[in-house]
CSV table of C-alpha atoms in Angstrom, one decimal:
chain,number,residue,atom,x,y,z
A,241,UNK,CA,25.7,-91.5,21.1
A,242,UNK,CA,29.1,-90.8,22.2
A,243,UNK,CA,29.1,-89.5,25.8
A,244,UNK,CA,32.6,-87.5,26.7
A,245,UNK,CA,32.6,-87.9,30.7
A,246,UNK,CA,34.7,-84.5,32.2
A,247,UNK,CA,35.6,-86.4,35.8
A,248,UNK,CA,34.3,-84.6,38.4
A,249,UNK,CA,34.4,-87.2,39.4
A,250,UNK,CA,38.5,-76.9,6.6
A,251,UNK,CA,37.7,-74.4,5.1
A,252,UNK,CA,41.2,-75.7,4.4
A,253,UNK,CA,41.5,-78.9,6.8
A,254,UNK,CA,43.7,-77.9,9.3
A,255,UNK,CA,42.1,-74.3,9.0
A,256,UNK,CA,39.3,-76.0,11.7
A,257,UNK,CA,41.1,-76.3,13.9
A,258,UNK,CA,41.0,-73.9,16.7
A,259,UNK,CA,43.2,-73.2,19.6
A,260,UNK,CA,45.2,-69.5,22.5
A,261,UNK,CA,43.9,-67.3,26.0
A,262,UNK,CA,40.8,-67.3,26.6
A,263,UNK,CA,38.2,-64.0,26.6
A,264,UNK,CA,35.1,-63.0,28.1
A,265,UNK,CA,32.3,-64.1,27.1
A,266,UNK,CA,29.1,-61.6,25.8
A,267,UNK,CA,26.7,-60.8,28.8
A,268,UNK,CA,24.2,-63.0,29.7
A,269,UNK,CA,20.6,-63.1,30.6
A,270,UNK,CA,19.8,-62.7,34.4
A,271,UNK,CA,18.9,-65.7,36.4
A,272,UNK,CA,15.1,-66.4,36.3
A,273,UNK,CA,14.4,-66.7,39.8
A,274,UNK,CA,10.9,-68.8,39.5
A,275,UNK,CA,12.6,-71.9,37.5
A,276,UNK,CA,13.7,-75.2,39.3
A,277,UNK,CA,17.0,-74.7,41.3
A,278,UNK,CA,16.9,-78.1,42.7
A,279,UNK,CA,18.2,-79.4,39.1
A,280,UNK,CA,20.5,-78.8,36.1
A,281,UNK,CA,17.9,-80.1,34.1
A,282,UNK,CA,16.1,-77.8,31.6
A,283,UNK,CA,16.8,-75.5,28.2
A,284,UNK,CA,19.9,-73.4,28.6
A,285,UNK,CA,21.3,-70.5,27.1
A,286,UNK,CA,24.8,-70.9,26.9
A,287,UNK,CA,27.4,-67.9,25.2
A,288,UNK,CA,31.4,-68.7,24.6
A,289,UNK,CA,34.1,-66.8,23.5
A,290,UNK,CA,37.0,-68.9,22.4
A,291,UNK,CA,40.4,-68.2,21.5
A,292,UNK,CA,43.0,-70.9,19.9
A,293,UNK,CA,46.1,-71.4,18.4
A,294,UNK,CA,47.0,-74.2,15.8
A,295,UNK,CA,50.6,-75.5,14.8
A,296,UNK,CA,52.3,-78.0,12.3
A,297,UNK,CA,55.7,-76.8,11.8
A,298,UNK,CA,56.8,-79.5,9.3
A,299,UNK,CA,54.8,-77.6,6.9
A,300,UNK,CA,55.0,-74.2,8.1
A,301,UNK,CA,51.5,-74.1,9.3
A,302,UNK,CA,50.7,-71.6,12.3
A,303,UNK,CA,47.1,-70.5,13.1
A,304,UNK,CA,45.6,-68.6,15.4
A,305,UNK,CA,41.7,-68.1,16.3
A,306,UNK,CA,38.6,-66.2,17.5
A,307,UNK,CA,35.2,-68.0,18.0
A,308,UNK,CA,32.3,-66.8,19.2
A,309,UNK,CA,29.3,-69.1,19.9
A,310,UNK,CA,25.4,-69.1,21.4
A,311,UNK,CA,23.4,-71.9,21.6
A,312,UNK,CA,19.9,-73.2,23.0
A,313,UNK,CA,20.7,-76.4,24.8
A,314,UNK,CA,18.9,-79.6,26.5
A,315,UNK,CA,21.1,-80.7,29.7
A,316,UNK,CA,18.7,-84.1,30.9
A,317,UNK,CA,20.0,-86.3,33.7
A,318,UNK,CA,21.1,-89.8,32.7
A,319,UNK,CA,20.6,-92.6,35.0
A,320,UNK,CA,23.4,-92.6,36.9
A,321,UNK,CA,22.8,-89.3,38.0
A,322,UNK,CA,25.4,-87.6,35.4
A,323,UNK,CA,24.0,-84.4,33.9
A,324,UNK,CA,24.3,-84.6,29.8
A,325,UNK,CA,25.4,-81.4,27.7
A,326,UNK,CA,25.3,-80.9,24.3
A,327,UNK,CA,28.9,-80.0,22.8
A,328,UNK,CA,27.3,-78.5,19.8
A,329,UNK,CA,28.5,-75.4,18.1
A,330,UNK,CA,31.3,-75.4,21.5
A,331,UNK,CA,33.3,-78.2,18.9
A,332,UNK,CA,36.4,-78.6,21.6
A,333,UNK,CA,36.7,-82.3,22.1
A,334,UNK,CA,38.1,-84.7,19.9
A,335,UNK,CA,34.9,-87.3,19.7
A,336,UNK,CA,31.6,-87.7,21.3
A,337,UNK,CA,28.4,-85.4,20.8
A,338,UNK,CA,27.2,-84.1,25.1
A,339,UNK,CA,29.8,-83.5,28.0
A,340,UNK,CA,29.3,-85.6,31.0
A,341,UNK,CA,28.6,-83.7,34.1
A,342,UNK,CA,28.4,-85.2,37.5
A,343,UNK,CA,27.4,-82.9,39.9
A,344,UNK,CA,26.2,-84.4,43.0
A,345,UNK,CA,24.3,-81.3,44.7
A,346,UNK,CA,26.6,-78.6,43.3
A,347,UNK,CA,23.6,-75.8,43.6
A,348,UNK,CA,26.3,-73.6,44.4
A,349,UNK,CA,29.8,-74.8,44.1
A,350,UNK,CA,33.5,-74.5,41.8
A,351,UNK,CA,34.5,-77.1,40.2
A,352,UNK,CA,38.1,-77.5,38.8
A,353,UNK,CA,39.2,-80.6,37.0
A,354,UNK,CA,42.0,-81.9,34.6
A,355,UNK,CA,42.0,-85.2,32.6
A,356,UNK,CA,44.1,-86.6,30.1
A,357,UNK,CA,43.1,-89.1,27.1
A,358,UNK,CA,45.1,-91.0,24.8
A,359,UNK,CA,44.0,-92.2,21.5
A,360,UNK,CA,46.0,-93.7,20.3
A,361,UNK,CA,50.3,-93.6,21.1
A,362,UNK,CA,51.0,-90.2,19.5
A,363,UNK,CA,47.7,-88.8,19.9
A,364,UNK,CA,46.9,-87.2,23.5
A,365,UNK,CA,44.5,-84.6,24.3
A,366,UNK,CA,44.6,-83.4,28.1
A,367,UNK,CA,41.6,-80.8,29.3
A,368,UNK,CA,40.8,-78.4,32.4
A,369,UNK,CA,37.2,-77.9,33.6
A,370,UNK,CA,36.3,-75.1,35.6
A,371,UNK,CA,33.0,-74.0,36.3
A,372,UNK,CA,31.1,-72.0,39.0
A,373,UNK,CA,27.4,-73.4,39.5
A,374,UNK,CA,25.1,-70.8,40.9
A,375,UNK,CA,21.8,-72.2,42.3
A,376,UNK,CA,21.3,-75.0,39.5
A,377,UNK,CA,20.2,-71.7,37.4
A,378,UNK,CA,23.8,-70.2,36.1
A,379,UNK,CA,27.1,-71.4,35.6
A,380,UNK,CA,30.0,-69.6,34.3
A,381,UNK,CA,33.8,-70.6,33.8
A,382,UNK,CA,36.4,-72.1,31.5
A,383,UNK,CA,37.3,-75.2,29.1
A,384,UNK,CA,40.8,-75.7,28.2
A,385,UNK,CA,41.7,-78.6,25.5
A,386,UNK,CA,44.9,-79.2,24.2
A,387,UNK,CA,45.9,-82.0,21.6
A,388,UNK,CA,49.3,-83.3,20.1
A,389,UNK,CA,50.0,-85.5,17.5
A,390,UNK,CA,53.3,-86.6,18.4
A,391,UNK,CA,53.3,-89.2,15.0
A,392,UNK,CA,56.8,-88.3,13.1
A,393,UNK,CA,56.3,-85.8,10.2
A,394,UNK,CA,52.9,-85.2,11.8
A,395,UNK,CA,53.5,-83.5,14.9
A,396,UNK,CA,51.2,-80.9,15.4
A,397,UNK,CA,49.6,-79.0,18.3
A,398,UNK,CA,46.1,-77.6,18.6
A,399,UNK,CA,45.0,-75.6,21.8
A,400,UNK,CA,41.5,-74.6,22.2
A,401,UNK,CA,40.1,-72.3,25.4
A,402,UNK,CA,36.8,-70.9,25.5
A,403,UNK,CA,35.1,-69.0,28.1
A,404,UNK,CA,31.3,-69.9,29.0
A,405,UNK,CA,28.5,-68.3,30.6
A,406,UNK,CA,24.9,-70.2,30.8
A,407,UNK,CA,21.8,-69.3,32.1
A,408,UNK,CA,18.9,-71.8,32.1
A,409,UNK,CA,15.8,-70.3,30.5
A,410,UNK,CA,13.4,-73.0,30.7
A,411,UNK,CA,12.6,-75.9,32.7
A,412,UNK,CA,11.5,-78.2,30.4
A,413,UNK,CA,13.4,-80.7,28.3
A,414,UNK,CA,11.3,-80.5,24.8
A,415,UNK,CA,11.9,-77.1,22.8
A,416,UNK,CA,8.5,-77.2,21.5
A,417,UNK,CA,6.8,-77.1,24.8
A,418,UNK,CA,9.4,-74.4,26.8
A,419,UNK,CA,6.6,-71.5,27.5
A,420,UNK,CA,9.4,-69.4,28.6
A,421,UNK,CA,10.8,-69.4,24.7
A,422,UNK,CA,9.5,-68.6,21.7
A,423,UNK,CA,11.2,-70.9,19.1
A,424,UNK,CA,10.8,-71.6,15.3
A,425,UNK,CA,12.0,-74.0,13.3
A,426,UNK,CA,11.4,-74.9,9.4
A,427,UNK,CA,13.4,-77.7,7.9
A,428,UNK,CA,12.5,-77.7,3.9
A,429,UNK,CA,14.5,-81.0,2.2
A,430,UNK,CA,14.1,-80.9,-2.0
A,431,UNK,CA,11.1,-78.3,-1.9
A,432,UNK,CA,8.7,-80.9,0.1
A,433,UNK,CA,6.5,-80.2,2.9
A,434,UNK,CA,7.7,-78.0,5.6
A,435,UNK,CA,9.2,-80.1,9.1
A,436,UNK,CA,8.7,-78.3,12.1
A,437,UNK,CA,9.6,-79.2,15.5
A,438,UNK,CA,6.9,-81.2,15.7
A,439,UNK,CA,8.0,-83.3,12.8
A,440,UNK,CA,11.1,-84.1,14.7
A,441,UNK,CA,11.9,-87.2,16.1
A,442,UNK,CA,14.0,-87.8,18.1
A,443,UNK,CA,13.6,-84.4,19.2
A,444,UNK,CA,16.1,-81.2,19.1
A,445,UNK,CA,18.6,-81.5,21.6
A,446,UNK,CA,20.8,-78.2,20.3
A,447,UNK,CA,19.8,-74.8,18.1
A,448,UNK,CA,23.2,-72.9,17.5
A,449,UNK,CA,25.0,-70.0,15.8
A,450,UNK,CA,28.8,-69.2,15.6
A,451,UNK,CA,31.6,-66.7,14.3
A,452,UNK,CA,35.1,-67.3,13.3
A,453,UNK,CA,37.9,-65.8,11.6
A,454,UNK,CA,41.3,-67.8,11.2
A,455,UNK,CA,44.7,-66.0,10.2
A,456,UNK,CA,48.2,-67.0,10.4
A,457,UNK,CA,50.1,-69.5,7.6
A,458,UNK,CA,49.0,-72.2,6.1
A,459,UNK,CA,51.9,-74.6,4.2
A,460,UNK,CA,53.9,-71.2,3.9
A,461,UNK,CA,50.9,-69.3,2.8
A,462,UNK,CA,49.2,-66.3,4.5
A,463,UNK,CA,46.3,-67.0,5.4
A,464,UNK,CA,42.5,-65.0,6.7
A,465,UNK,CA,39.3,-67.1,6.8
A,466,UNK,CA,35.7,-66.0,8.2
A,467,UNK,CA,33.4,-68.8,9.0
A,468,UNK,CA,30.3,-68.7,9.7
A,469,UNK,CA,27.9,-72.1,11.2
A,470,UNK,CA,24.4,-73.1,12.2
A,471,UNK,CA,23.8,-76.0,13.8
A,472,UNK,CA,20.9,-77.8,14.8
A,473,UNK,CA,21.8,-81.6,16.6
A,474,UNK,CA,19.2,-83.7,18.0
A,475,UNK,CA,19.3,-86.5,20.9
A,476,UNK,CA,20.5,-89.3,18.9
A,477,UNK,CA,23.8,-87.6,17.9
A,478,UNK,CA,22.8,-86.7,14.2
A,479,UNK,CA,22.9,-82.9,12.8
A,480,UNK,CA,21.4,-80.8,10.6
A,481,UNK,CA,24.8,-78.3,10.0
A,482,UNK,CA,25.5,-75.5,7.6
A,483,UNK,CA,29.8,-73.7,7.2
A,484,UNK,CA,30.6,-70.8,4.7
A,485,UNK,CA,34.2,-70.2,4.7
A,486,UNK,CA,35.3,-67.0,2.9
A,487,UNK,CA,38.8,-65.3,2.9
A,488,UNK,CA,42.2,-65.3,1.0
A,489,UNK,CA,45.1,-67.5,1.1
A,490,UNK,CA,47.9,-66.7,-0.2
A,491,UNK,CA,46.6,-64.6,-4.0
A,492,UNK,CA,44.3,-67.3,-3.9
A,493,UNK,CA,40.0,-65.7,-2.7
A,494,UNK,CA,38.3,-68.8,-0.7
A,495,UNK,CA,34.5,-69.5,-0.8
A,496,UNK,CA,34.1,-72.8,0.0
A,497,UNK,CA,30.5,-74.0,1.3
A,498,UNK,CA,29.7,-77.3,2.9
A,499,UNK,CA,26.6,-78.6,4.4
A,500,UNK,CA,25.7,-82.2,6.2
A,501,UNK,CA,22.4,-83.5,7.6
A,502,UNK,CA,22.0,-86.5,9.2
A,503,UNK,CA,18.5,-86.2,10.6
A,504,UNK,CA,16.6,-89.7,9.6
A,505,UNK,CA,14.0,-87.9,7.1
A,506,UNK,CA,16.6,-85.3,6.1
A,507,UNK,CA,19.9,-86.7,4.5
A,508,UNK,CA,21.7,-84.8,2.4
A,509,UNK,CA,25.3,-83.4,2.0
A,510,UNK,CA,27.5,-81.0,0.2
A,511,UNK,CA,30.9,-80.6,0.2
A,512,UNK,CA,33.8,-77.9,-1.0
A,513,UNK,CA,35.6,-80.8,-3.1
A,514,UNK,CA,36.0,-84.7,-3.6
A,515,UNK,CA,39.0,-86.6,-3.5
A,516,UNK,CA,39.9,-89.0,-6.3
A,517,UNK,CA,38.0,-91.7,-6.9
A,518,UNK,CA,35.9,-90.9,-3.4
A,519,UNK,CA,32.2,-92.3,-4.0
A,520,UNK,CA,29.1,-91.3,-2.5
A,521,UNK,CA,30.9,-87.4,-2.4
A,522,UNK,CA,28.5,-84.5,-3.5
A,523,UNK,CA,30.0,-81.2,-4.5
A,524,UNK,CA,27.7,-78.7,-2.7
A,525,UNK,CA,26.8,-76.1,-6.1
A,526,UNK,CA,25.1,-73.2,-4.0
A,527,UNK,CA,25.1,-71.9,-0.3
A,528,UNK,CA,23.1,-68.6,1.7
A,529,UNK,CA,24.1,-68.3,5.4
A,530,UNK,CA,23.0,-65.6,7.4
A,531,UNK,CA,23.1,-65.8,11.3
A,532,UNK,CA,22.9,-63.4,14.2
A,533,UNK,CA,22.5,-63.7,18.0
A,534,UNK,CA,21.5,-61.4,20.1
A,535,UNK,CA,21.7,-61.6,24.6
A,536,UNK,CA,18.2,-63.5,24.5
A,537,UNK,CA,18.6,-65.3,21.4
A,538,UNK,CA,19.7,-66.2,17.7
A,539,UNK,CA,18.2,-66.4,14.1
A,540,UNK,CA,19.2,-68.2,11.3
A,541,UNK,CA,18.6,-68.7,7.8
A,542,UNK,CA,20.1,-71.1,5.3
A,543,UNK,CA,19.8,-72.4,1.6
A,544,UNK,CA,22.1,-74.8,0.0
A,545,UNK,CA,22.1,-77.5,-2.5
A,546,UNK,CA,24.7,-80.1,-4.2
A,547,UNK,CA,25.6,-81.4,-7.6
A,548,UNK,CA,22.6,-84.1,-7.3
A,549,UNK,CA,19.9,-81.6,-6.9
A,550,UNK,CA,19.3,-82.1,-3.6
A,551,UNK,CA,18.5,-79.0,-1.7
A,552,UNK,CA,18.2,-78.1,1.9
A,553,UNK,CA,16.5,-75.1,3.5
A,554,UNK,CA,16.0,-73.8,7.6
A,555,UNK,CA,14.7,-71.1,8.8
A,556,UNK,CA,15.4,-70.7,12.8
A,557,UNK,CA,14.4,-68.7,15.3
A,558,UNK,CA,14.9,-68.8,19.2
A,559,UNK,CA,14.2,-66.2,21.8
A,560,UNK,CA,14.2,-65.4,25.2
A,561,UNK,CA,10.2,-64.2,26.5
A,562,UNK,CA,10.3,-61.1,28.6
């Protein structure tokens, strides 16, 4: 797994990528008093609004966006004493699946800072961290990520800030045994028997819902996309992911559905279309998304299938006990 370390110490392709000022983020849960506050560790509900702006002028493409994302996640402390968050539905770095915390007894402290990372000579993207830790049981702040392409004919820009708010809601690292939540999960690959949480291995690290509507010009055309995504990612890196893009560009009405799982007894994929010649490329043939989320939790449900008959069903639910 891919590990990005913050130092404190499409749709139509480019159509995914976000960027803008950020917004507040929907209200949170309050702080549970009677969980561990000498530790990040636990289940955490984390809410972000995000705002972004994407830009390659060389072929009149100009996109602005609005994101809006709640997800159950596992932060776990790694052995050198770095706290490890799942990036999940937040999708704001370039590479990598958790965001490396190190926050030597921060129970109540800000934190502000800026890296930079190169990837290669005209590929940089620089970020700001900003967080306010409130008794190992809430944090709220900012992430701001910025990448250029500076490659000639490519250049292109693509800013991405989001505002988050997290409140942890259960002291223990496995989903399936949080008492404080009540959480379903049925996976059902090709009509077989049911997986459950239980069936999971290695366990769910992230459960996730987002929003997102894209306008602006792409190559010239105007342009208005809704997406929609679950995501469900577990603590190997792998993903069980669903994306229904509708809209218009230009004359043209989009619907293009996609769907990817990676999960070791679950591997399947669709996708909107193939490139020439591409081999081991499924055209997914049939996609249902519905999402919601509410301030205590979310709810999913999802069928799809591709052009080799596979098909792919989950049913999610996570919630906050009163």
């Amino acid at each position: 797994m891919n590990v990005k370390a913050i130092a404190i110490t499409a749709l139509v392709t480019c159509v995914t990528a976000c960027g803008g000022t950020s917004s507040d983020p929907t209200p949170t849960l309050s702080i549970n008093s009677a969980l561990n506050s000498q530790t990040l560790e636990g289940i955490w509900l984390i809410q972000s609004k995000q705002v972004g702006r994407y830009s390659r002028p060389a072929v009149d493409t100009h996109i602005e966006s609005v994101k809006s994302a709640q997800q159950f996640v596992v932060i776990e402390e790694q052995v050198d004493g770095r706290y490890s968050m799942p990036e999940c539905a937040l999708d704001l770095f370039s590479d990598g699946q958790n965001i490396s915390l190190n926050t030597e007894n921060i129970k109540n402290i800000e934190i502000d800072v800026s890296s930079t990372r190169s990837f290669s000579e005209n590929n940089e993207e620089t970020s700001r961290l900003k967080l306010s830790f409130e008794d190992n049981l809430k944090f709220t702040g900012t992430i701001d990520v910025v990448k250029k392409d500076t490659s000639p004919n490519f250049e292109s820009t693509d800013e991405r800030y989001a505002s988050i708010s997290a409140v942890k809601v259960s002291d223990s690292l496995n989903f399936e045994l949080a008492e404080e939540l009540s959480v379903a999960l049925n996976i059902n690959f090709n009509n077989l028997a049911e997986l459950t949480l239980t069936d999971l291995d290695p366990a769910v690290s992230c459960l996730a819902v987002s929003s997102a509507n894209y306008v602006g010009l792409q190559l010239g055309l105007n342009i208005s996309i809704d997406q929609e995504n679950v995501l469900i990612s577990n603590t190997a890196g792998n993903e069980v992911s669903f994306q229904l893009d509708t809209g218009n560009m230009g004359s043209e009405v989009i619907r293009h559905e996609s769907y990817l799982s990676t999960f070791a007894n679950v591997q399947s994929a669709g996708v909107p279309s193939c490139a020439a010649n591409t081999e081991d490329c499924a055209l997914a043939s049939h996609l249902i998304l519905t999402q919601s989320s509410s301030v205590n939790g979310i709810t999913a449900s999802t069928e799809a299938s591709n052009e080799d008959d596979d098909s792919l069903a989950v049913n999610l639910s996570v919630e906050v006990k009163e």
